[in-house]
Coordinates of C-alpha atoms and ligand atoms in Angstrom, one line a residue:
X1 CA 8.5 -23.0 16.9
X2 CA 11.2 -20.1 18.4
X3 CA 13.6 -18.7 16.3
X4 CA 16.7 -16.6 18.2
X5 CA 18.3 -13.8 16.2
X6 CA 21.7 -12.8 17.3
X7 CA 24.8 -10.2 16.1
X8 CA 21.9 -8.1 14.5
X9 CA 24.0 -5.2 13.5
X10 CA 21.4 -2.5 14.0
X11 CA 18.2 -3.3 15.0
X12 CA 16.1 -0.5 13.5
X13 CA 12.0 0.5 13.5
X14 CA 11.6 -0.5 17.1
X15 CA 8.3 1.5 18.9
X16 CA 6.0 0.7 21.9
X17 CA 3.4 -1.2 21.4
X18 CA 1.5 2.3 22.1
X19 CA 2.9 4.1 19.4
X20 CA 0.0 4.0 16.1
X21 CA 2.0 6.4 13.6
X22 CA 4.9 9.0 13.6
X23 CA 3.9 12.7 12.6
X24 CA 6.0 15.8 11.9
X25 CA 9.4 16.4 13.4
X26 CA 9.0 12.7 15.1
X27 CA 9.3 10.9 11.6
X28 CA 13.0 11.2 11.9
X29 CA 13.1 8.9 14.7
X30 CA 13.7 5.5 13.9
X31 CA 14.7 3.7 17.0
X32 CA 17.5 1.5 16.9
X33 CA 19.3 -1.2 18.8
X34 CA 23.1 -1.8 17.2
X35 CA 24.4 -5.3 18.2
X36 CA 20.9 -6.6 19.2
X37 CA 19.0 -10.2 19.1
X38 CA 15.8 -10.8 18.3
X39 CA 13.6 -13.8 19.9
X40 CA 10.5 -14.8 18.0
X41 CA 7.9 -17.5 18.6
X42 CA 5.4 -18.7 15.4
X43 CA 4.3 -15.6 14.0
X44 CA 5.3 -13.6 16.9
X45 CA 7.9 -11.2 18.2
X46 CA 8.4 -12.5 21.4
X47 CA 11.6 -10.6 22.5
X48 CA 14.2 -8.5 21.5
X49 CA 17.2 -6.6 22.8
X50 CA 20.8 -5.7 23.1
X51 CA 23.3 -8.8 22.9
X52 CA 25.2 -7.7 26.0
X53 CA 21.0 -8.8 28.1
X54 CA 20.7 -12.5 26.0
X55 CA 20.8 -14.4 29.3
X56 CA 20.3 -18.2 28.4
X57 CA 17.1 -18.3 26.1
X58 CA 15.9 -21.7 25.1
X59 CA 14.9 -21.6 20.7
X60 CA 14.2 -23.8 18.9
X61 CA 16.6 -22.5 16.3
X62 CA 19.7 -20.0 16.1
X63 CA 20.4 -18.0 13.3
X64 CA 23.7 -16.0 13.3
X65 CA 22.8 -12.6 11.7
X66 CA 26.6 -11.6 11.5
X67 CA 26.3 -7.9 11.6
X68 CA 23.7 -7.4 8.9
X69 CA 20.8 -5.1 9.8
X70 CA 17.3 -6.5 10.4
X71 CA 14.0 -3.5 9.5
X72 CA 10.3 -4.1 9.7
X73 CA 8.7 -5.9 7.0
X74 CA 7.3 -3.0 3.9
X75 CA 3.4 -2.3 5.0
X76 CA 2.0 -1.5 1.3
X77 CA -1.0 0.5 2.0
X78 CA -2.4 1.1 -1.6
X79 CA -2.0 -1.5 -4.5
X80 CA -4.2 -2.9 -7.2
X81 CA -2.4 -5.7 -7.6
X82 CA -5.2 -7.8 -9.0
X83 CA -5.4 -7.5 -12.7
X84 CA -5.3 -8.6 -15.9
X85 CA -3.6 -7.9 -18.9
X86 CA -1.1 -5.1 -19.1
X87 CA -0.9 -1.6 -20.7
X88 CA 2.3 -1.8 -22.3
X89 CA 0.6 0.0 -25.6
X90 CA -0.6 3.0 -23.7
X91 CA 2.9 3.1 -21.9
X92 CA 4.7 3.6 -25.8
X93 CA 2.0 5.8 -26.3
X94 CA 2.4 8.0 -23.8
X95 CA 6.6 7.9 -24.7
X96 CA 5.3 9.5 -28.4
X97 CA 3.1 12.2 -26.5
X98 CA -0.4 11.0 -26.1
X99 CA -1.0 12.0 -21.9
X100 CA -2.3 9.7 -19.3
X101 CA -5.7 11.7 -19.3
X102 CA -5.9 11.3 -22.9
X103 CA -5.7 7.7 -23.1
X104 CA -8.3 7.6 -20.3
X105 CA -10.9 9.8 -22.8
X106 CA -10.2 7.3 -25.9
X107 CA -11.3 4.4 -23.7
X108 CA -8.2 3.5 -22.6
X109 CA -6.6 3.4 -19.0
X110 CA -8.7 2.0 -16.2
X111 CA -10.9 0.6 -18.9
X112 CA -8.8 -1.5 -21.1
X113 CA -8.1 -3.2 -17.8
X114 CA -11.8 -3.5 -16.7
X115 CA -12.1 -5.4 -20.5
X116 CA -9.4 -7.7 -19.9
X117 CA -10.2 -8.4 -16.0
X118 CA -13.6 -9.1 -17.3
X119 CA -12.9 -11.7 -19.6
X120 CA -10.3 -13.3 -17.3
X121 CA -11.4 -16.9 -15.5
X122 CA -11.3 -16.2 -11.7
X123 CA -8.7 -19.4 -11.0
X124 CA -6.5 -17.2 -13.8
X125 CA -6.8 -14.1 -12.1
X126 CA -5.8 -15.8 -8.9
X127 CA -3.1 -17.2 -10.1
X128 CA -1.4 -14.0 -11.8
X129 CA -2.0 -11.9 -8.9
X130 CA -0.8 -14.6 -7.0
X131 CA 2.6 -14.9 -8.8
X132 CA 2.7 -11.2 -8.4
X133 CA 2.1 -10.9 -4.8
X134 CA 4.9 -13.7 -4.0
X135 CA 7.1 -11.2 -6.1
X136 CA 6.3 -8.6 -4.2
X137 CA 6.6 -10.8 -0.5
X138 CA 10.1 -11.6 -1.8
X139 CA 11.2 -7.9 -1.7
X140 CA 9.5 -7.5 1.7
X141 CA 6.6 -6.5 1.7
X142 CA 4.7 -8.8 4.9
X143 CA 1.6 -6.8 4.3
X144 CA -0.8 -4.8 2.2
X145 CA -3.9 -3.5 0.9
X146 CA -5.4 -4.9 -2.3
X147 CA -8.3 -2.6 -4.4
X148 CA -10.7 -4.1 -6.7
X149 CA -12.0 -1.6 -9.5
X150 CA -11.1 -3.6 -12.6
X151 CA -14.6 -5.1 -13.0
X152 CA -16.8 -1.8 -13.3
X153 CA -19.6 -5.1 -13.3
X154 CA -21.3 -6.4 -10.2
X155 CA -19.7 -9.9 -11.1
X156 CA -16.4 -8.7 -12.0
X157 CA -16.0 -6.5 -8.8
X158 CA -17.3 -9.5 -6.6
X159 CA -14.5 -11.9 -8.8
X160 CA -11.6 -9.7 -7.9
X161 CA -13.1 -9.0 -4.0
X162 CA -12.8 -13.4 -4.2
X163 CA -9.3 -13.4 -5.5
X164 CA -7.9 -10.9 -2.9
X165 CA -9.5 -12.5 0.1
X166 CA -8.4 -16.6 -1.8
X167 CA -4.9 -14.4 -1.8
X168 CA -5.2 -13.3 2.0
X169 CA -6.0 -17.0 2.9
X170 CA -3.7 -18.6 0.9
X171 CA -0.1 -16.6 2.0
X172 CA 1.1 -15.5 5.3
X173 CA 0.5 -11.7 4.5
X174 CA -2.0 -9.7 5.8
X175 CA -4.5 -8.3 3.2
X176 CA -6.8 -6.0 4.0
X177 CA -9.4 -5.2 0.8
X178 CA -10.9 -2.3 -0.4
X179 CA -14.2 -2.1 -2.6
X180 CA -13.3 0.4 -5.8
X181 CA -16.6 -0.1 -7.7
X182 CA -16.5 3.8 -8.2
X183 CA -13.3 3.6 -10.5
X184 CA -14.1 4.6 -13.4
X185 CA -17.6 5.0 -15.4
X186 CA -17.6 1.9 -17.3
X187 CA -18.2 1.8 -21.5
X188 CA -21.7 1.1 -20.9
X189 CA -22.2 4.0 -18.7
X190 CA -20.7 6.7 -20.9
X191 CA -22.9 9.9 -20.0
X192 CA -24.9 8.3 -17.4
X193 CA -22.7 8.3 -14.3
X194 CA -25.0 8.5 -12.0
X195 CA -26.8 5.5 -13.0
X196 CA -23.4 3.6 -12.2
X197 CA -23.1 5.5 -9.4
X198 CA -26.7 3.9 -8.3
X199 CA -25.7 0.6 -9.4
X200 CA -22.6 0.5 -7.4
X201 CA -24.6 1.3 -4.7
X202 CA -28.1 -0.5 -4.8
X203 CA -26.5 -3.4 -6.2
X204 CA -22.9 -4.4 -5.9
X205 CA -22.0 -2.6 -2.6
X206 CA -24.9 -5.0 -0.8
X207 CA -23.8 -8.0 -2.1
X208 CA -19.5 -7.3 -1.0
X209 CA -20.9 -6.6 2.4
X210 CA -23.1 -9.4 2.6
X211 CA -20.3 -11.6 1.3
X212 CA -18.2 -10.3 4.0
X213 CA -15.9 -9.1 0.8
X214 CA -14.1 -5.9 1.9
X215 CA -12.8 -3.9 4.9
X216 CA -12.6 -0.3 2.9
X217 CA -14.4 1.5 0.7
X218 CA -12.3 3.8 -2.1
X219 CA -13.4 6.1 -4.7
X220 CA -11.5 7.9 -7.5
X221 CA -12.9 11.3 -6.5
X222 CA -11.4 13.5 -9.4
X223 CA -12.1 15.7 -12.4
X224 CA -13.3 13.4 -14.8
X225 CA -14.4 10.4 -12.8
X226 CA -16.1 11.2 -9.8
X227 CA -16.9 14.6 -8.1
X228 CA -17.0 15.7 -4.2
X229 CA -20.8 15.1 -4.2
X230 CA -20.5 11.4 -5.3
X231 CA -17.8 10.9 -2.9
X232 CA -20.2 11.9 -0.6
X233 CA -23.2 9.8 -1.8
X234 CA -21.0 6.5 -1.5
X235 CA -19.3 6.8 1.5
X236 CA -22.4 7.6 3.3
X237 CA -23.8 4.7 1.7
X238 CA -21.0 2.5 2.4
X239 CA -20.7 4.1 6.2
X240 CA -24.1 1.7 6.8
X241 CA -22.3 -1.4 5.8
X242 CA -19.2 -0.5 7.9
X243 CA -16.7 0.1 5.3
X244 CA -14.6 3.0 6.5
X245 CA -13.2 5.1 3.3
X246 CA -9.3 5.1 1.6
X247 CA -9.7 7.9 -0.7
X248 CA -8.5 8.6 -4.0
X249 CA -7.5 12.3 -3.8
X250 CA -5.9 15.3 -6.1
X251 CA -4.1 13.0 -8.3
X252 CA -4.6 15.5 -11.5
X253 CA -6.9 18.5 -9.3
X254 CA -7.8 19.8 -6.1
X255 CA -11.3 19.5 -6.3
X256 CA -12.0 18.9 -2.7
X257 CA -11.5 15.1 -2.1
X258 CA -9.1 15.7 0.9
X259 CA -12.0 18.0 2.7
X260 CA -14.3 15.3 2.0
X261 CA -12.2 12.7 3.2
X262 CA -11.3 13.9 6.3
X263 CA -15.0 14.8 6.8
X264 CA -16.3 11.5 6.0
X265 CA -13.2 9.8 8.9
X266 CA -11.2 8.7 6.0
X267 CA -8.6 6.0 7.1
X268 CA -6.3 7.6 4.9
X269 CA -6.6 9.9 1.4
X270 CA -4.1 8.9 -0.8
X271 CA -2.2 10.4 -4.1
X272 CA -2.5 14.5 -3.4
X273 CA 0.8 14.6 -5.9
X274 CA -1.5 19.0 -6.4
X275 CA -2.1 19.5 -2.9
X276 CA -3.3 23.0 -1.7
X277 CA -2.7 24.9 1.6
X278 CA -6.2 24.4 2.4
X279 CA -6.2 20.9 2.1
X280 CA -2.8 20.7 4.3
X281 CA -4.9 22.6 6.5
X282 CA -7.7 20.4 7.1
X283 CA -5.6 17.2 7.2
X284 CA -4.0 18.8 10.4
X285 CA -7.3 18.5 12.2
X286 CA -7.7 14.8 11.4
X287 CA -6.7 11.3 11.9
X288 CA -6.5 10.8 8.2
X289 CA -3.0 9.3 6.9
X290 CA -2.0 11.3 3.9
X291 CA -0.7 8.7 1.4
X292 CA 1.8 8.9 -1.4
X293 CA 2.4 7.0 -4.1
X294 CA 6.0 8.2 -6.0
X295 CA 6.1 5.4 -8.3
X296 CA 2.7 6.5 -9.8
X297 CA 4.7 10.3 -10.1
X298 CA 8.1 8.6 -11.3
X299 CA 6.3 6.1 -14.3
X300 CA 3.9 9.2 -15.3
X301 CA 5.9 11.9 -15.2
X302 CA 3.3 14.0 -12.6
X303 CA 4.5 16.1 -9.5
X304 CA 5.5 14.4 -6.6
X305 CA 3.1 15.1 -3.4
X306 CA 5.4 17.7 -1.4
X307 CA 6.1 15.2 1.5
X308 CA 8.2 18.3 3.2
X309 CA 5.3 20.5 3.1
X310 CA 3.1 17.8 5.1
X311 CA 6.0 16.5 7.4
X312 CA 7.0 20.4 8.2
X313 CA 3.1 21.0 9.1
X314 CA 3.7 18.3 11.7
X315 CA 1.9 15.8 9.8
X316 CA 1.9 12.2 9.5
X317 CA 2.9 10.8 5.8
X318 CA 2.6 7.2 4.4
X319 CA 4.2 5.8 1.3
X320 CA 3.0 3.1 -1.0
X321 CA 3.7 1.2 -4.4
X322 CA -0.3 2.4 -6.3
X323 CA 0.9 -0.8 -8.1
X324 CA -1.5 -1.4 -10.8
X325 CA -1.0 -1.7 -14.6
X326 CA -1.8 2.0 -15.7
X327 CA 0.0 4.2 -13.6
X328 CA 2.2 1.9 -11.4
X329 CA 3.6 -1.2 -12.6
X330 CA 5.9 -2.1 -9.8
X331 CA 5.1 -3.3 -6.7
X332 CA 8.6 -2.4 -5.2
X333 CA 8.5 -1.0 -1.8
X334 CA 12.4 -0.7 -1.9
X335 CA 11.8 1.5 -5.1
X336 CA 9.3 3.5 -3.4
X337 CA 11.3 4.3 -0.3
X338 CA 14.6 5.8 -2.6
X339 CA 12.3 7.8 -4.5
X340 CA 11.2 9.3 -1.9
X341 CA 14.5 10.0 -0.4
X342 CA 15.9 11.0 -3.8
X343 CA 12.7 12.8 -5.0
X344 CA 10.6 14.2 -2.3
X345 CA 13.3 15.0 0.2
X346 CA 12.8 12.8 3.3
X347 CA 14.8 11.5 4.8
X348 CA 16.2 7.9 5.1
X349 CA 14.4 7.6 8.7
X350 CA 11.0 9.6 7.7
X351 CA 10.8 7.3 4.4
X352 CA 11.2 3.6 6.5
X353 CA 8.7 4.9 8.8
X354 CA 6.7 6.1 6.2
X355 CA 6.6 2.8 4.9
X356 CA 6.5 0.5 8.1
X357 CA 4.5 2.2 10.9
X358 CA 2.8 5.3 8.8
X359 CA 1.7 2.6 6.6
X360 CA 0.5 -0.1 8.8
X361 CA -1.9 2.7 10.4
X362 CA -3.2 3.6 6.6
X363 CA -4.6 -0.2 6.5
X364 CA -5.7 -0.2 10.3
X365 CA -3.0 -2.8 10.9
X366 CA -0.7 -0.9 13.6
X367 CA -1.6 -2.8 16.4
X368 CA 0.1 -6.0 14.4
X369 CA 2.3 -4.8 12.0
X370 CA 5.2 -1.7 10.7
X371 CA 7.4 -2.2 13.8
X372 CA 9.9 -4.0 15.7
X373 CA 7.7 -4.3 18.7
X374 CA 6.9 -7.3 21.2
X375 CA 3.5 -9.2 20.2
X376 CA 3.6 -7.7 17.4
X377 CA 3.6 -10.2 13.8
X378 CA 7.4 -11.7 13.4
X379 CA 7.5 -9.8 10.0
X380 CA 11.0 -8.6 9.3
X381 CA 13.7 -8.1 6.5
X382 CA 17.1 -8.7 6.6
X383 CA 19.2 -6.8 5.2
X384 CA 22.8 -7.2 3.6
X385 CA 23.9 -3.9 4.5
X386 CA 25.6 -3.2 7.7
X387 CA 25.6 0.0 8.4
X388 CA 23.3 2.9 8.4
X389 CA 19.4 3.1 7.7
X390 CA 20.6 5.5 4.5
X391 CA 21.6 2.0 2.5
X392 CA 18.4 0.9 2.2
X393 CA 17.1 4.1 -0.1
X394 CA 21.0 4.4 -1.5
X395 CA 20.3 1.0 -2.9
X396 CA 17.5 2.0 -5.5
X397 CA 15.5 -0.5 -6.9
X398 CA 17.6 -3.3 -5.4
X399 CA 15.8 -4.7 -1.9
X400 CA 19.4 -6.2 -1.2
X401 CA 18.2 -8.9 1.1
X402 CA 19.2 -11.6 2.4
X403 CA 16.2 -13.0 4.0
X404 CA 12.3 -11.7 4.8
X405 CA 10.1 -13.3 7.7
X406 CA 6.6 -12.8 7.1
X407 CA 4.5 -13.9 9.9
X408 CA 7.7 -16.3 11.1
X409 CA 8.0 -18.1 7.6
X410 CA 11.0 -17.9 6.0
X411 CA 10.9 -16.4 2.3
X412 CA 13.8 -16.2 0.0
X413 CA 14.3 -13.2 -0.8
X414 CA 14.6 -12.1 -4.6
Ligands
NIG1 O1 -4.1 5.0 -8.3 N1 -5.9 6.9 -10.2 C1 -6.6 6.0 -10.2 N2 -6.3 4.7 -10.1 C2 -5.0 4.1 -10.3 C3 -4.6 3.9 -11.7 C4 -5.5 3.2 -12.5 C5 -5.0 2.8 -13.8 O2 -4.5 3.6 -14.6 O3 -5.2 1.6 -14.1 C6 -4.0 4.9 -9.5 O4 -3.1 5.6 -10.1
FE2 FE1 -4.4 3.8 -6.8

């Protein structure tokens, strides 16, 4: 089935099919057709252009866009959006005074979640995350990266690895999943990390990759959880099973994890709200995607990563939601994007390609995905602004749609 576009007010996040990622000074480029159409085929862009070249193309259907600008669908590179439960508690908490970190040492944080995932019947946990990820489809996000790390068990890893790939088979969006056994050291591990360590990797790592379970592997590599040496110990292990590392980096210290991603061919290493000049240093040598997450600095009250500092080094930067019950409870790319404009100081260009291209190259997924492009997936928003990129972040925290395509499929929008 072909769907024609036409009176597109401003075409915007075009690139050649060549292009993988913007960097530097070449994130302020968001190319741009005003008064364009757009010709797409099943899940395909087929075609696209200015109005004044639409020669007589035969679609299946018409729609009339009537001025309204038509972006990229949101590429979420970094969610948990599997989970049970919720952490409202430890969100008053923290209001009185108690700190994230402090939560985390009392046994709650990642673990109260890893409790409540464990008890939780798979067909329930689908159907949560599910209602959560057609939230989050509805605001425009037409693909995205899903961690497990909620179990801390074998089985409870391997029950959330299940729901994200039922979720990937079940909607139009690409999911690509990432294996997060190395979380947290579970309650009945206190003291003995190593020996989870060893049981993430002699026992649940064999059985994701022999189920075919995960693209990626990811590790909380910070004080407190795990050091550079265990970073080190998994990714080398998971390097035999093909998983290629995500990395979580210098959330709370710079202890290294940026080093040891780029070293180990991270796909991207993600967080780095404390980032040093060293580690800016050795990202500049790498294909690593740095990866921030402002939602996590906005509901914690942490630093922001200095997105100037890495886009004035000539880097590349990607933004995503971290959405996850603890530190992120929002998987609103729309959000992320004004926060970044607001907070960080990019700008309305360098944040949508942050979050279209930039983050379609975090998940691997920039051959298909994060830009207007032809033969590239017919995922696209449209929105009800007319007039300049800058009213998508002016916006914040209201997607202001009127419509998202997600692999050709119409979604009503929120
Ligand atoms: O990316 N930092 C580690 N993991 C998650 C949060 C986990 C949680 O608090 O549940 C994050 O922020
Ligand atoms: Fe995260």
């Amino acid at each position: 089935m072909s769907i024609l576009f036409t009176h597109i007010g401003e075409l915007i996040g075009i690139a050649a099919n060549e292009t993988d990622k913007r960097a530097g000074s070449e994130m302020k480029n968001l190319p741009s057709i005003k008064g364009a159409y757009l010709l797409i085929a099943d899940d395909l862009i087929v075609d696209f252009g200015p109005m004044e070249a639409l020669g007589e193309i035969e679609a299946d259907q018409r729609v009339d866009i009537n001025g309204k600008m038509v972006l990229p669908a949101w590429c979420d590179s970094h969610s948990h959006l599997v989970y049970a439960g919720n952490r409202v508690q430890e969100f008053v908490d923290r209001i009185h005074g108690l700190s994230y970190e402090e939560i985390a040492r009392r046994g709650g944080g990642i673990l109260h979640s890893a409790r409540s995932l464990q008890k939780m019947p798979e067909d329930q946990l689908f159907e949560e995350s599910a209602t959560r990820l057609e939230t989050v489809m509805k605001m425009g996000t037409g693909a995205l990266e899903i961690k497990s790390g909620y179990g801390l068990t074998t089985a409870a890893e391997l029950k959330m690895l299940r729901v994200i790939k039922r979720l990937n088979e079940t909607y139009p969006v690409s999911i690509k999943a990432t294996f997060l056994g190395a979380h947290a050291i579970p309650a009945a591990f206190q003291g003995q990390k190593d020996a989870y360590l060893e049981l993430v990797i002699k026992e649940t790592l064999p059985q994701v990759a022999k189920e075919g379970l995960a693209d990626y592997i990811d590790i909380f590599c910070e004080q407190g959880y795990f050091s550079v040496s265990d970073t080190f110990r998994l990714l080398e292990a998971a390097k035999a099973y093909g998983l290629v590392p995500k990395i979580h980096a210098n959330q709370f210290h710079a202890i290294g994890g940026v080093a040891a991603a780029v070293q180990c061919q991270a796909r991207s290493v993600d967080h780095l709200e404390v980032l040093t000049e060293e580690d800016i240093a050795v990202l500049k040598n790498s294909a690593t995607m740095p990866v921030a997450l402002p939602g996590c600095s906005y509901f914690l009250g942490i630093p922001y990563t200095p997105a100037r500092k890495l886009i004035d080094a000539g880097l590349p930067l990607a933004l995503a939601t971290d959405y996850n019950p603890g530190s992120a409870p929002s998987g609103n790319m729309n959000f992320v994007v004004s926060t970044a404009c607001i907070k960080m100081g990019m700008t309305p260009e360098e944040a949508i390609n942050a979050a279209t291209i930039n983050g379609a190259y975090a998940m691997g997924l920039e051959k298909t995905h994060g830009s207007i492009s032809r033969g590239k997936k017919a995922n696209f928003i449209i929105s009800d602004e007319h007039s300049h990129p800058g009213a998508i972040p002016y916006n914040f925290g209201a997607p202001q749609l009127s419509a998202v395509y997600i692999e050709g499929k119409y979604i009503s929008p929120i």
